[in-house]
XYZ file of C-alpha atoms in Angstrom:
644
model
C 88.106 128.353 103.336
C 84.419 128.587 102.630
C 83.018 125.203 101.895
C 79.723 123.064 102.179
C 80.964 120.657 105.254
C 78.540 117.376 105.046
C 78.308 114.426 107.435
C 77.298 111.009 107.529
C 76.909 110.663 104.343
C 79.609 108.060 103.290
C 79.157 104.774 104.728
C 82.141 102.630 104.180
C 80.512 99.223 104.506
C 82.963 97.637 107.113
C 81.073 95.118 108.922
C 80.937 94.837 113.011
C 81.990 92.302 115.015
C 85.450 90.865 115.894
C 88.072 92.636 113.214
C 90.069 89.033 113.236
C 87.080 87.813 111.560
C 85.193 90.894 109.842
C 86.754 89.816 106.354
C 86.061 86.299 106.467
C 82.037 86.827 107.508
C 81.472 89.898 104.743
C 83.087 87.562 102.481
C 80.289 85.189 102.954
C 77.649 88.302 103.241
C 78.703 88.946 99.432
C 76.416 88.234 96.332
C 78.280 85.492 93.867
C 78.066 85.567 90.159
C 77.551 82.272 89.171
C 80.485 80.442 86.693
C 78.242 80.587 84.161
C 77.040 83.772 83.923
C 80.671 85.217 84.533
C 81.432 85.351 80.886
C 78.520 86.971 80.083
C 80.166 90.363 82.056
C 82.685 92.465 80.613
C 85.256 94.280 82.962
C 87.256 97.613 81.917
C 90.523 97.765 84.035
C 92.621 100.907 83.643
C 97.097 99.865 84.235
C 98.695 97.393 84.668
C 100.876 97.735 87.518
C 100.864 95.395 90.537
C 97.004 95.937 91.249
C 95.524 96.166 87.619
C 97.836 93.623 86.036
C 96.787 91.454 88.961
C 92.946 92.121 89.470
C 92.541 91.620 85.431
C 94.546 88.321 85.414
C 92.521 86.976 88.391
C 89.060 87.757 87.062
C 89.626 86.501 84.049
C 90.766 83.297 85.943
C 87.438 82.992 87.067
C 85.726 83.673 83.991
C 85.316 87.524 83.143
C 85.476 89.099 80.246
C 88.492 91.700 80.775
C 89.715 94.693 78.539
C 92.693 95.781 79.989
C 94.578 99.488 79.168
C 98.145 100.168 79.313
C 99.712 103.273 79.119
C 102.714 102.533 78.515
C 103.714 100.032 75.290
C 103.722 96.738 77.577
C 102.210 96.073 81.053
C 105.949 95.077 81.814
C 106.427 99.152 82.096
C 104.149 100.227 84.583
C 105.550 102.234 87.062
C 105.468 99.445 89.942
C 108.377 97.790 88.062
C 110.459 100.723 89.993
C 110.213 99.237 93.362
C 112.977 98.176 94.858
C 113.380 97.008 98.327
C 110.349 94.564 99.297
C 107.012 93.671 100.336
C 105.841 92.873 104.017
C 103.884 89.588 105.377
C 103.541 89.170 108.764
C 104.585 85.611 108.166
C 107.146 85.835 111.347
C 109.399 83.280 109.169
C 112.233 84.647 111.911
C 110.193 83.635 115.103
C 111.300 87.574 115.966
C 107.420 88.655 117.373
C 105.517 89.375 114.262
C 101.946 88.230 113.599
C 99.281 89.961 111.848
C 98.322 91.865 114.607
C 101.537 93.176 114.462
C 101.273 94.298 111.367
C 98.171 95.691 111.483
C 99.173 97.963 114.392
C 102.686 98.937 112.974
C 100.608 100.030 109.855
C 97.642 102.350 111.972
C 100.682 103.724 113.711
C 102.744 104.140 111.315
C 99.700 106.253 109.849
C 99.240 108.140 112.362
C 96.300 107.159 112.996
C 94.249 107.888 110.136
C 93.600 105.269 108.313
C 90.108 102.897 108.580
C 91.053 99.867 110.871
C 89.180 97.340 109.199
C 90.808 97.611 105.570
C 94.215 97.869 107.175
C 93.218 94.931 109.471
C 92.262 92.814 105.923
C 95.775 94.156 104.496
C 97.928 92.287 107.086
C 95.362 89.478 106.907
C 96.106 88.477 103.522
C 99.877 89.451 103.010
C 100.683 86.194 103.778
C 98.592 84.715 101.075
C 100.200 86.930 98.818
C 103.281 85.434 99.736
C 102.476 82.001 98.521
C 100.741 83.279 95.144
C 104.165 85.162 94.398
C 105.819 82.229 95.469
C 104.260 79.962 93.499
C 104.299 82.353 90.202
C 107.908 81.939 90.333
C 108.905 85.295 91.879
C 113.218 84.836 93.076
C 112.609 85.925 96.557
C 115.912 85.730 98.210
C 116.554 83.014 100.240
C 118.748 81.658 103.115
C 121.392 79.483 102.647
C 118.970 76.366 103.804
C 116.786 77.607 100.937
C 113.611 79.080 103.461
C 112.468 82.861 102.136
C 114.609 85.195 103.815
C 113.298 88.317 105.322
C 114.990 92.061 106.103
C 113.988 95.259 108.195
C 112.325 98.373 107.047
C 111.098 101.115 108.317
C 108.639 101.756 111.169
C 108.498 98.215 112.687
C 111.242 96.293 115.061
C 110.707 92.610 112.984
C 111.729 91.521 110.074
C 108.974 91.036 107.607
C 109.970 92.517 104.274
C 110.377 89.901 101.113
C 112.479 91.237 98.879
C 114.494 90.203 95.386
C 117.460 91.893 95.503
C 116.852 95.578 95.038
C 114.426 94.538 91.555
C 111.208 93.105 93.772
C 108.800 95.550 92.045
C 110.053 94.269 88.648
C 110.003 90.760 89.873
C 106.450 90.348 91.271
C 105.064 92.243 88.163
C 106.624 89.520 85.899
C 104.671 87.165 87.865
C 101.852 89.195 87.134
C 102.512 89.973 83.956
C 102.949 86.058 82.983
C 99.605 85.357 85.025
C 98.099 88.232 82.642
C 99.198 87.213 79.587
C 98.082 83.465 79.826
C 95.214 85.212 80.190
C 95.311 87.022 77.198
C 96.563 83.810 75.342
C 93.316 82.311 76.166
C 91.288 85.088 74.851
C 89.525 86.114 78.187
C 91.577 89.377 77.882
C 92.406 92.255 75.502
C 95.230 93.954 76.394
C 94.947 97.327 74.662
C 98.642 98.849 75.034
C 99.390 102.573 74.365
C 96.157 103.838 75.272
C 95.434 107.176 77.692
C 91.674 107.227 79.825
C 90.398 110.581 78.966
C 86.975 109.781 80.680
C 84.447 108.037 82.574
C 80.982 107.527 81.139
C 78.448 106.986 83.259
C 75.283 105.761 82.187
C 72.292 106.104 85.248
C 74.628 107.107 87.543
C 77.052 104.263 87.088
C 80.090 103.406 85.412
C 79.528 101.857 82.325
C 82.234 102.647 79.755
C 85.300 104.732 79.241
C 87.024 107.001 76.440
C 90.591 106.715 75.451
C 93.006 108.208 73.657
C 95.036 106.110 71.055
C 98.508 107.635 71.526
C 99.852 106.223 68.959
C 97.280 107.408 66.476
C 95.067 110.149 67.950
C 92.557 108.366 67.876
C 89.449 108.423 70.659
C 88.122 105.315 71.188
C 84.492 104.523 73.253
C 84.471 101.194 75.580
C 81.609 99.778 77.205
C 81.961 97.725 79.666
C 79.519 96.604 83.173
C 82.766 97.534 85.628
C 85.116 99.840 86.004
C 88.102 99.244 87.307
C 91.397 102.078 88.022
C 94.280 101.023 89.035
C 95.983 104.073 87.679
C 98.968 104.960 90.564
C 98.907 107.848 92.286
C 99.484 111.797 91.533
C 102.945 112.611 92.928
C 104.197 113.965 89.722
C 101.745 117.099 90.048
C 104.675 117.946 92.517
C 106.875 118.015 88.934
C 109.899 116.168 90.405
C 109.475 112.865 92.508
C 110.089 109.303 92.802
C 107.924 108.777 89.576
C 108.170 107.886 86.054
C 107.459 111.086 84.134
C 104.247 109.394 82.828
C 102.867 108.645 85.756
C 99.900 110.568 85.965
C 96.393 112.021 87.607
C 94.493 112.580 85.069
C 92.095 109.222 84.840
C 91.517 109.728 89.063
C 90.813 113.270 88.504
C 88.389 113.062 85.566
C 86.633 110.370 87.549
C 85.951 112.863 90.642
C 85.173 115.351 88.405
C 82.846 112.574 87.561
C 81.575 112.332 90.892
C 84.132 110.012 92.681
C 85.046 111.249 95.747
C 88.935 112.290 96.397
C 90.076 111.559 99.576
C 92.880 113.168 101.628
C 94.875 114.513 98.578
C 97.459 116.282 100.937
C 98.449 113.032 102.354
C 101.937 113.032 100.144
C 104.852 110.646 101.096
C 107.591 111.900 101.496
C 111.030 109.449 100.773
C 113.906 109.749 102.740
C 116.036 108.388 100.602
C 116.563 109.528 97.037
C 119.083 111.240 95.531
C 119.300 114.851 95.253
C 117.903 117.203 93.098
C 120.984 118.497 90.525
C 119.329 120.839 89.008
C 116.250 122.486 86.562
C 116.752 120.646 83.721
C 116.542 117.230 85.620
C 112.737 115.826 84.918
C 112.713 113.029 87.877
C 114.275 112.070 91.228
C 115.620 108.395 91.430
C 114.627 106.509 94.828
C 117.940 104.579 96.554
C 115.580 101.886 98.416
C 114.923 101.734 102.192
C 116.246 98.890 102.058
C 119.877 100.301 102.348
C 118.856 101.914 105.633
C 119.126 98.689 107.136
C 122.730 98.587 106.599
C 123.727 102.258 106.040
C 124.114 105.257 108.844
C 122.574 108.311 107.959
C 124.927 111.246 109.060
C 125.927 114.909 108.833
C 128.764 116.855 109.821
C 128.570 117.963 113.057
C 130.213 121.478 112.800
C 128.313 124.068 110.339
C 130.247 124.529 106.784
C 132.687 121.518 107.303
C 133.489 121.549 103.593
C 136.046 118.478 104.006
C 135.170 115.026 102.010
C 133.313 112.974 104.178
C 135.887 110.436 104.270
C 138.268 112.906 105.922
C 135.663 113.712 108.589
C 136.678 111.865 111.934
C 133.796 109.671 114.068
C 133.791 112.286 116.672
C 133.362 114.862 114.298
C 129.737 113.206 112.394
C 126.463 113.386 113.708
C 124.318 110.044 113.169
C 121.091 112.365 114.219
C 118.734 109.406 113.834
C 120.597 107.090 115.985
C 120.584 110.283 118.451
C 117.513 111.528 118.205
C 115.831 107.947 117.846
C 117.618 105.197 119.680
C 114.906 102.569 119.874
C 114.204 102.787 115.990
C 117.461 104.491 115.054
C 118.069 104.549 111.090
C 114.777 102.572 110.412
C 112.494 105.168 112.025
C 109.366 105.378 109.661
C 109.739 107.397 106.356
C 107.970 110.638 107.639
C 110.409 110.382 110.357
C 112.986 110.566 108.345
C 112.518 112.602 105.792
C 111.410 115.376 108.741
C 114.696 114.889 110.396
C 116.707 115.062 106.948
C 115.012 118.563 106.295
C 115.501 119.377 109.386
C 118.949 119.160 109.649
C 119.484 120.301 105.963
C 117.374 123.639 107.230
C 119.749 124.309 110.222
C 122.847 124.362 107.615
C 124.104 121.420 108.233
C 123.315 119.779 104.985
C 126.047 118.388 102.565
C 127.014 118.874 98.657
C 127.024 121.923 97.194
C 123.511 123.098 97.468
C 123.269 121.666 101.413
C 120.619 120.064 100.558
C 121.419 116.356 101.133
C 122.651 113.981 103.833
C 125.267 111.325 104.124
C 124.094 107.400 103.816
C 127.161 105.888 104.796
C 128.303 102.077 104.597
C 131.644 102.360 105.869
C 131.062 100.396 108.995
C 128.989 97.620 107.425
C 131.350 96.440 104.882
C 133.832 96.921 108.002
C 131.198 94.540 109.614
C 129.937 92.598 106.821
C 132.469 92.494 104.194
C 132.219 94.211 101.044
C 131.351 90.389 99.462
C 127.945 90.687 101.921
C 127.061 93.891 101.338
C 127.227 93.535 97.323
C 125.590 90.651 97.268
C 122.627 92.895 98.704
C 122.639 96.282 97.405
C 125.074 95.686 94.264
C 122.244 97.096 91.878
C 121.236 99.697 93.895
C 125.111 100.917 94.708
C 125.458 100.649 90.361
C 122.615 102.555 90.188
C 123.698 105.108 92.060
C 127.384 104.953 90.642
C 126.060 105.618 86.999
C 123.604 108.239 88.291
C 126.129 110.510 90.074
C 129.885 108.652 89.088
C 130.597 108.176 92.883
C 131.335 104.931 94.093
C 129.011 104.290 97.547
C 131.806 101.423 98.288
C 134.067 103.950 98.689
C 131.875 107.306 99.554
C 128.792 107.481 101.430
C 126.077 108.468 99.100
C 124.224 111.431 99.547
C 120.352 111.661 99.997
C 117.229 113.712 100.422
C 113.796 113.821 101.322
C 111.382 113.558 97.647
C 107.863 112.744 96.895
C 106.782 109.365 96.376
C 103.974 107.839 97.032
C 100.256 109.103 97.674
C 98.550 108.079 100.544
C 95.427 110.188 99.339
C 93.128 109.000 96.301
C 89.482 108.495 94.919
C 87.561 107.224 98.501
C 86.835 103.664 98.379
C 84.207 101.766 100.768
C 85.381 98.383 101.938
C 84.630 96.601 99.317
C 86.760 99.465 97.112
C 83.431 101.079 95.160
C 84.225 104.697 94.843
C 80.939 106.755 95.556
C 79.944 106.118 92.034
C 78.135 102.855 91.429
C 80.553 100.158 89.404
C 83.789 101.973 89.926
C 85.916 99.895 91.782
C 89.555 101.661 92.915
C 92.523 99.156 93.603
C 95.807 100.118 94.597
C 97.463 103.383 95.248
C 94.786 105.186 92.994
C 92.952 104.846 96.143
C 92.913 106.050 99.560
C 92.332 103.743 101.915
C 95.178 101.308 103.931
C 97.740 103.982 104.656
C 96.891 106.794 106.427
C 99.089 110.070 106.380
C 102.410 107.861 105.911
C 102.796 104.567 104.068
C 105.477 101.627 105.871
C 108.204 100.751 103.609
C 107.450 98.026 101.564
C 103.693 98.213 102.254
C 102.693 99.614 98.281
C 103.493 96.453 96.959
C 101.432 94.391 99.268
C 98.532 97.087 98.839
C 98.460 96.374 94.924
C 99.121 92.749 95.154
C 96.170 92.289 98.109
C 93.268 94.382 96.285
C 93.950 92.819 92.704
C 94.057 89.006 93.531
C 92.181 88.616 96.877
C 89.603 91.683 97.623
C 88.576 92.470 93.937
C 87.375 89.133 92.963
C 84.722 88.587 95.312
C 83.646 92.458 95.735
C 83.599 92.856 92.158
C 81.167 90.468 92.082
C 78.627 91.500 95.042
C 78.100 94.595 92.225
C 77.867 92.847 89.125
C 75.046 90.192 90.989
C 72.924 93.133 90.429
C 73.681 94.057 87.298
C 71.659 92.745 83.671
C 75.319 91.801 81.769
C 75.877 93.784 78.586
C 73.246 95.751 78.383
C 75.252 99.374 77.760
C 76.007 99.432 74.148
C 78.961 102.071 73.597
C 76.552 104.070 71.177
C 74.326 105.615 74.288
C 73.956 108.937 74.211
C 76.374 109.249 77.348
C 79.365 108.068 75.059
C 78.372 110.914 72.727
C 78.624 113.265 75.301
C 82.127 112.085 77.098
C 83.371 112.294 73.801
C 82.568 115.641 72.858
C 83.377 116.780 75.935
C 86.906 115.326 75.857
C 86.620 116.828 72.028
C 86.105 120.004 73.559
C 89.386 119.719 75.831
C 91.560 118.921 72.857
C 90.389 121.787 71.140
C 90.948 123.980 74.023
C 94.398 123.410 74.610
C 95.622 123.501 71.057
C 93.756 126.907 70.171
C 95.705 128.487 72.969
C 99.001 128.949 70.750
C 100.491 131.081 73.676
C 104.413 131.466 74.052
C 105.169 129.137 77.323
C 106.087 125.417 77.320
C 103.961 122.938 79.107
C 107.320 121.682 81.118
C 107.490 125.397 82.643
C 103.702 125.669 83.695
C 104.568 121.722 85.257
C 107.853 123.342 87.190
C 106.321 126.297 88.411
C 103.767 124.577 89.957
C 106.215 121.872 91.073
C 107.832 124.694 93.071
C 104.956 125.639 94.714
C 103.349 122.613 96.146
C 106.308 121.532 97.364
C 107.780 124.773 99.004
C 104.588 125.733 100.500
C 102.227 122.323 100.790
C 105.631 119.651 100.949
C 106.486 118.822 104.598
C 106.657 122.039 106.375
C 103.401 123.809 105.999
C 101.893 127.248 107.604
C 98.444 128.258 106.797
C 99.676 131.373 105.570
C 101.991 129.756 102.854
C 99.299 127.339 102.008
C 96.381 130.450 101.352
C 99.480 131.608 98.846
C 99.964 128.341 97.196
C 96.150 128.176 96.752
C 96.447 131.897 95.266
C 99.385 131.115 93.360
C 98.097 127.863 91.817
C 94.490 129.956 90.533
C 96.806 132.660 89.147
C 99.206 129.958 87.157
C 96.249 127.714 85.992
C 94.630 131.069 84.695
C 98.133 131.665 82.737
C 98.486 127.906 81.432
C 95.041 128.807 79.156
C 95.742 131.939 77.905
C 99.299 131.138 77.050
C 100.742 127.683 76.776
C 102.554 126.313 73.881
C 101.441 122.885 72.355
C 102.453 122.440 68.560
C 101.092 119.851 66.345
C 97.460 118.769 66.429
C 95.159 116.119 67.850
C 94.836 113.411 65.246
C 97.813 112.253 65.056
C 101.160 111.443 67.710
C 101.734 114.277 69.656
C 103.542 114.200 72.968
C 103.118 117.889 73.937
C 99.244 117.263 73.636
C 99.509 114.260 75.927
C 101.384 116.217 78.600
C 99.096 119.420 78.798
C 96.213 117.619 79.177
C 98.065 115.551 82.394
C 99.329 119.262 83.692
C 95.996 121.119 83.105
C 94.350 118.333 85.360
C 97.781 119.028 87.819
C 96.722 122.656 87.975
C 93.570 121.734 89.270
C 94.259 119.276 91.374
C 97.367 121.257 93.115
C 94.865 123.400 93.993
C 92.433 120.329 96.205
C 96.098 119.481 97.537
C 96.271 123.092 98.886
C 92.834 123.580 100.039
C 93.043 119.599 102.089
C 96.363 121.192 103.921
C 94.885 123.918 104.877
C 91.640 122.671 106.028
C 93.116 119.843 108.338
C 94.365 121.975 111.387
C 96.632 119.203 112.691
C 100.194 117.679 111.824
C 99.881 114.321 110.809
C 102.618 111.829 109.049
C 105.271 113.881 106.995
C 102.963 117.048 107.354
C 104.585 118.992 109.713
C 101.949 121.862 110.282
C 104.427 124.665 111.978
C 101.238 126.073 114.312
C 100.922 122.034 115.403
C 104.424 120.709 116.605
C 105.845 119.993 119.792
C 108.637 121.633 122.114
C 110.802 118.985 119.748
C 109.622 119.222 116.483
C 107.414 116.677 116.250
C 103.846 116.379 114.934
C 101.286 117.490 116.825
C 97.780 115.683 115.681
C 94.342 117.293 116.500
C 92.591 113.721 117.286
C 89.433 115.924 118.534
C 88.748 117.274 115.361
C 90.387 115.783 112.464
C 90.422 111.739 113.347
C 87.663 111.315 109.610
C 88.685 111.267 106.056
C 88.294 114.181 104.027
C 86.408 112.995 100.777
C 86.258 116.052 98.934
C 83.515 116.599 96.230
C 83.479 117.739 93.319
C 80.769 120.897 92.794
C 81.728 122.288 89.399
C 83.382 125.500 90.982
C 87.668 124.422 92.138
C 87.693 126.703 94.799
C 84.547 125.491 96.617
C 84.500 121.759 96.653
C 82.532 119.940 99.345
C 83.881 117.875 102.291
C 82.429 115.430 103.380
C 83.996 113.730 106.333
C 84.092 110.090 107.314
C 85.491 109.316 111.197
C 87.610 106.863 112.202
C 86.962 104.887 114.881
C 89.758 103.217 116.672
C 88.294 100.476 118.705
C 91.532 97.751 118.543
C 94.864 100.508 118.178
C 93.903 103.358 120.417
C 94.792 107.027 119.454
C 98.210 107.512 120.790
C 101.022 109.813 120.479
C 103.861 108.081 117.989
C 107.085 107.159 119.842
C 110.069 105.728 117.603
C 112.494 107.253 120.755
């Protein structure tokens, strides 16, 4: 690939010294905004999931004025609601050897040594406060008989550190943040704007000072001025068309910020979740996740004999291959997500898959029901079992679930420093929208942890450091920069509506998803990724010549909204493929066929690729500029991951 490479330009701002004291010392060194001055500043928070709602509520509680934007009709529909299994915290309630240091170690190792140590340690350190915060808000975590909070295990750890509320942990955590947010709405310190989509970032003198949004009901474009912007808009796995994310989850806000100057880091790092209900047909618009918590008691297997057409319950124990337990005896069914996903795909590729497509493996609770009793299993997983039965028509108490890997969480995102600030001053990026804490693979139950950590405990300090150097209220929405941004958005809308082609937006999105999944999914090879880049460019050209968008731009128009998002996916998709081709190693779930051990395990290239790849938009989608942030491993030494 032909692009410029720049080193030593990115400064993470991570403090030096003992890692255990970095955050505390850094907080003391940050500039403060006095209580009397906080009310003079306006902060624009885009997103109302766990990161956005917690940040908006906390900043308003501190005294800032907050404008909060929600793409749904209510914050309660933010995609954080879909998280099921739990949230990690190093409380060590079970006295089984957990600690902040072990959570830090597990996260760095689980991410295949591609995360910034300082951010990961801070996440582990603050994890214990998150639980206390959520309990105080009334989040109904599961409890033991004596009243203490319960824990269960998740992949990539040999301790039980995951707090949960049945299979509804994300929903309950979001309701806790939502209650705090709505209290601030009632107090008048947060103004909530539902059914708005961010379409551009406004820069004034190089700083993020405003937004252009579309009112999704009226079609009207709106201007919003503020003193800083917080982007809390989630990930971009829907670029793959089929993913576990909500259909409305999209990359537009982050991608428009990228084209305004925010670097995009590690875009090819995609979480492939091992326990999803398999694809049933092309008419399907998304995939449904079955919580990783099910791997605590469920056993994953396939028939030992290819083409075994017997029903699962008719296959005797001796004819079953519990392949995760066989290959990884130390962790068994609780290996990290990337390991479980690669193993499931490999076993299916070898012809041992089950179901009508052969692209599935069994997740079986027969042994757990016999050992624990149906009542206990039902108490732990009933809502998940009911969800599976409703979607598939099969009773998982009687027959095994069928699961297969699918795109889930994105570890890539906008590059941020230790203060969560992007390369655009004043633009802070929280939660899944940034790249910062997970490396090339996220451990299960850590997404909720990062979103709440960023919103409740990091940004209230680091945003003040930025605002302390800014004159409050210095930007107005009639600034010429707003004229330019709004005109740019209008031109884009008019260009889309003028095409009047023959192919649906969904058709283009589906084709892009197939290219990305087949060539830039779990198994990657150089020739396939080069083909993907060419095919995406060709598909993008076809989109701008032949997409069909009915309706107008000055009213409710779901097709227009969708087209704008797919147009951005077609640009981001090329960058994903470019990043994947450039990263000449296997890392996390991303197995380069030319970089694997004889046993099929991924082989990293630490000498050449121990860095964050932060891509800069140059105006030419085919020639982005690569900025490299070197990663130093001073506390967790580089090693080959071993879960055997």
